[in-house]
Coordinates of C-alpha atoms in Angstrom, one line a residue:
M1 CA -0.2 0.0 0.0
K2 CA 2.5 2.9 0.6
Q3 CA 4.4 2.0 -2.4
L4 CA 1.1 2.6 -4.2
T5 CA 0.4 5.3 -2.2
A6 CA 4.0 6.9 -3.7
A7 CA 3.8 6.0 -6.3
L8 CA -0.1 7.3 -6.8
T9 CA 1.5 10.6 -5.8
I10 CA 4.2 11.2 -8.2
A11 CA 2.1 10.7 -11.0
L12 CA 0.5 13.4 -9.9
S13 CA 2.0 15.6 -9.4
L14 CA 4.2 14.6 -12.4
A15 CA 0.8 15.2 -14.3
I16 CA 0.1 18.7 -13.4
P17 CA 3.1 20.2 -14.4
V18 CA 2.4 19.6 -17.8
A19 CA -1.0 19.9 -17.7
G20 CA -3.1 22.4 -19.5
V21 CA -0.7 22.8 -22.4
A22 CA -2.0 24.9 -25.7
Q23 CA -3.1 22.0 -28.0
T24 CA -5.6 22.0 -31.4
T25 CA -8.3 19.5 -32.2
D26 CA -6.4 19.7 -35.6
A27 CA -5.5 15.5 -35.8
L28 CA -1.5 14.9 -35.5
D29 CA 0.0 13.3 -38.8
W30 CA 1.8 9.8 -37.9
Q31 CA 5.2 12.8 -37.2
G32 CA 3.2 14.2 -34.9
K33 CA 2.3 11.0 -32.7
L34 CA 5.9 10.1 -32.8
Q35 CA 7.0 13.3 -30.7
F36 CA 4.3 13.5 -28.6
H37 CA 5.1 9.8 -27.3
A38 CA 8.7 10.8 -27.6
E39 CA 8.2 13.8 -25.7
K40 CA 5.8 11.4 -22.7
A41 CA 8.5 8.3 -22.6
Y42 CA 11.6 10.9 -22.8
G43 CA 10.7 14.3 -21.9
P44 CA 12.4 16.0 -18.8
S45 CA 8.9 15.9 -16.7
A46 CA 9.2 11.7 -17.8
I47 CA 13.1 11.7 -16.8
L48 CA 12.4 12.9 -14.0
G49 CA 8.9 10.6 -12.9
L50 CA 11.2 7.6 -14.2
A51 CA 13.9 8.8 -10.7
A52 CA 11.3 9.6 -8.9
Y53 CA 9.8 6.3 -8.9
A54 CA 13.2 3.9 -9.2
A55 CA 14.0 5.7 -6.0
V56 CA 10.1 4.7 -4.3
L57 CA 11.5 1.6 -6.4
Q58 CA 14.2 1.0 -3.8
E59 CA 12.7 3.1 -0.6
V60 CA 10.6 -0.4 -1.4
N61 CA 13.6 -2.4 -2.1
S62 CA 10.9 -4.1 -4.8
P63 CA 12.0 -6.8 -6.4
E64 CA 14.0 -7.3 -3.5
E65 CA 16.0 -9.1 -5.6
W66 CA 18.7 -6.6 -6.9
K67 CA 18.6 -5.5 -2.9
Q68 CA 20.2 -2.2 -2.2
G69 CA 22.4 0.8 -3.2
G70 CA 24.2 2.2 -6.1
S71 CA 24.1 -0.3 -8.5
A72 CA 20.8 -1.8 -7.6
Y73 CA 19.4 1.9 -8.3
G74 CA 20.5 2.1 -12.0
K75 CA 19.0 -1.4 -12.3
R76 CA 15.7 -0.4 -10.9
L77 CA 15.9 3.4 -13.7
A78 CA 17.3 1.9 -16.6
S79 CA 14.3 -0.5 -16.1
M80 CA 12.0 1.8 -15.9
A81 CA 13.2 4.0 -18.8
A82 CA 13.4 0.4 -20.9
W83 CA 9.8 0.1 -19.7
S84 CA 9.1 4.1 -20.7
G85 CA 10.5 3.3 -24.4
I86 CA 8.7 -0.3 -24.3
H87 CA 5.3 1.5 -23.8
S88 CA 5.8 4.8 -26.3
A89 CA 6.7 1.9 -28.6
L90 CA 3.7 0.6 -28.1
A91 CA 1.5 3.8 -27.6
F92 CA 3.0 5.4 -30.9
G93 CA 2.3 1.7 -33.4
L94 CA -1.2 1.3 -32.1
D95 CA -2.5 5.0 -32.6
S96 CA -0.6 5.3 -35.6
T97 CA -2.3 2.4 -37.6
L98 CA -6.1 2.9 -35.8
H99 CA -5.6 6.5 -36.6
Q100 CA -6.3 7.2 -33.2
D101 CA -5.4 10.8 -31.3
P102 CA -2.9 10.2 -28.5
R103 CA -3.9 13.9 -26.8
Y104 CA -6.6 14.7 -23.4
Y105 CA -8.6 16.9 -24.6
R106 CA -10.0 19.5 -21.4
L107 CA -13.7 19.4 -21.2
G108 CA -13.6 22.9 -19.1
S109 CA -17.1 23.5 -17.8
T110 CA -18.2 23.9 -14.5
G111 CA -19.1 21.1 -12.5
F112 CA -16.7 18.7 -10.5
W113 CA -18.0 15.4 -11.1
R114 CA -18.8 15.5 -14.6
R115 CA -14.8 16.4 -15.7
A116 CA -13.9 13.9 -13.6
G117 CA -16.0 12.1 -15.9
H118 CA -14.6 13.3 -18.6
A119 CA -11.7 12.8 -17.4
L120 CA -12.0 9.3 -17.2
R121 CA -14.2 9.2 -20.0
G122 CA -11.3 9.8 -21.9
T123 CA -9.4 7.7 -20.4
I124 CA -11.4 4.8 -21.4
L125 CA -12.7 6.8 -24.8
T126 CA -10.2 7.8 -27.4
R127 CA -11.0 10.7 -29.8
T128 CA -10.2 9.6 -33.5
D129 CA -8.2 11.4 -36.3
S130 CA -12.2 11.4 -38.0
G131 CA -12.8 13.7 -35.4
G132 CA -15.2 10.5 -34.1
E133 CA -14.1 8.4 -30.7
T134 CA -13.7 5.0 -30.0
L135 CA -12.2 2.7 -27.3
S136 CA -8.7 3.7 -26.8
T137 CA -7.2 0.9 -27.8
W138 CA -3.9 1.8 -27.9
R139 CA -4.3 3.2 -24.7
L140 CA -4.6 -0.3 -22.7
G141 CA -2.8 -2.2 -25.6
S142 CA 0.5 0.6 -24.1
D143 CA -0.3 -0.2 -20.6
Y144 CA -0.6 -3.3 -20.3
G145 CA 1.6 -4.5 -23.4
S146 CA 4.6 -2.5 -21.6
A147 CA 3.3 -4.1 -18.2
V148 CA 3.8 -7.8 -20.0
L149 CA 6.9 -7.3 -22.0
S150 CA 9.2 -5.0 -19.2
N151 CA 8.3 -8.0 -17.0
V152 CA 10.4 -10.1 -18.9
W153 CA 14.1 -8.3 -17.2
Y154 CA 12.0 -9.2 -14.1
P155 CA 13.4 -12.3 -11.6
D156 CA 11.4 -15.4 -12.4
R157 CA 8.9 -14.7 -9.8
L158 CA 7.9 -11.1 -11.2
D159 CA 7.6 -12.7 -14.6
N160 CA 4.3 -13.7 -14.9
A161 CA 0.9 -12.3 -16.7
R162 CA -0.9 -11.6 -12.9
L163 CA 2.0 -8.8 -12.2
G164 CA 1.9 -7.8 -15.2
F165 CA -2.0 -7.3 -15.2
I166 CA -1.8 -5.6 -12.1
Q167 CA 1.4 -3.2 -13.3
G168 CA -0.9 -2.4 -16.5
S169 CA -3.8 -1.1 -14.3
L170 CA -1.7 0.6 -12.0
T171 CA -0.4 2.4 -15.1
L172 CA -4.0 2.6 -16.5
G173 CA -4.9 4.3 -13.6
F174 CA -1.7 7.0 -13.8
D175 CA -3.2 8.2 -16.9
L176 CA -6.5 8.8 -15.3
A177 CA -4.6 11.1 -12.3
G178 CA -2.2 12.2 -15.6
N179 CA -5.6 12.9 -17.0
L180 CA -7.5 14.8 -13.9
G181 CA -4.0 17.2 -13.8
A182 CA -5.0 18.1 -17.3
E183 CA -8.9 18.7 -16.4
F184 CA -8.1 21.0 -13.2
W185 CA -4.6 21.9 -12.8
P186 CA -5.6 25.2 -15.3
D187 CA -8.4 26.6 -13.2
I188 CA -6.2 25.8 -10.0
K189 CA -3.5 27.9 -10.6
R190 CA -5.8 30.6 -12.2
K191 CA -7.3 30.8 -9.1
V192 CA -4.4 29.7 -6.4
F193 CA -1.8 31.5 -8.0
R194 CA -3.8 34.0 -9.8
R195 CA -1.7 32.8 -12.7
R196 CA -3.0 32.7 -17.2

């Protein structure tokens, strides 16, 4: 539970600074999608998030077979960076092939529950390049696919479908946290910090 709480805190803290970035509703071409996923995988806030999450794993000694110390932290950080690359490669391949838009679009209207529901909906459903809406296959496939594939280098006791499902679900939860941050942070920033 301690690990989950720390991970969710990190996810929210990383989602908030990048939320509310101006974007158009124009469809992204494949180069735009590639740039979007490269930034999500290895942009400055992504690198900070990977380092912070690796520190949480170091603190809770997960996996315990990797022990403690600088080389153990390096192994955890490399594992997170490799997972991020796999996740983004799968996401790019799926959203480009299936013509799905990986961006989150704010609702921005009034009402906390309506907006929170919109963030949840934006986690499960996604816009298509033609402006429609469909199941977010790119998100589900990359979240669960990267979890299963990245378990290959973990100790044998952790390389199983059950852990892959748990990790994929946790990633989906991080996606929801990011969408909530994108939905509400611009308003919080404007009201609390008096900034636009």
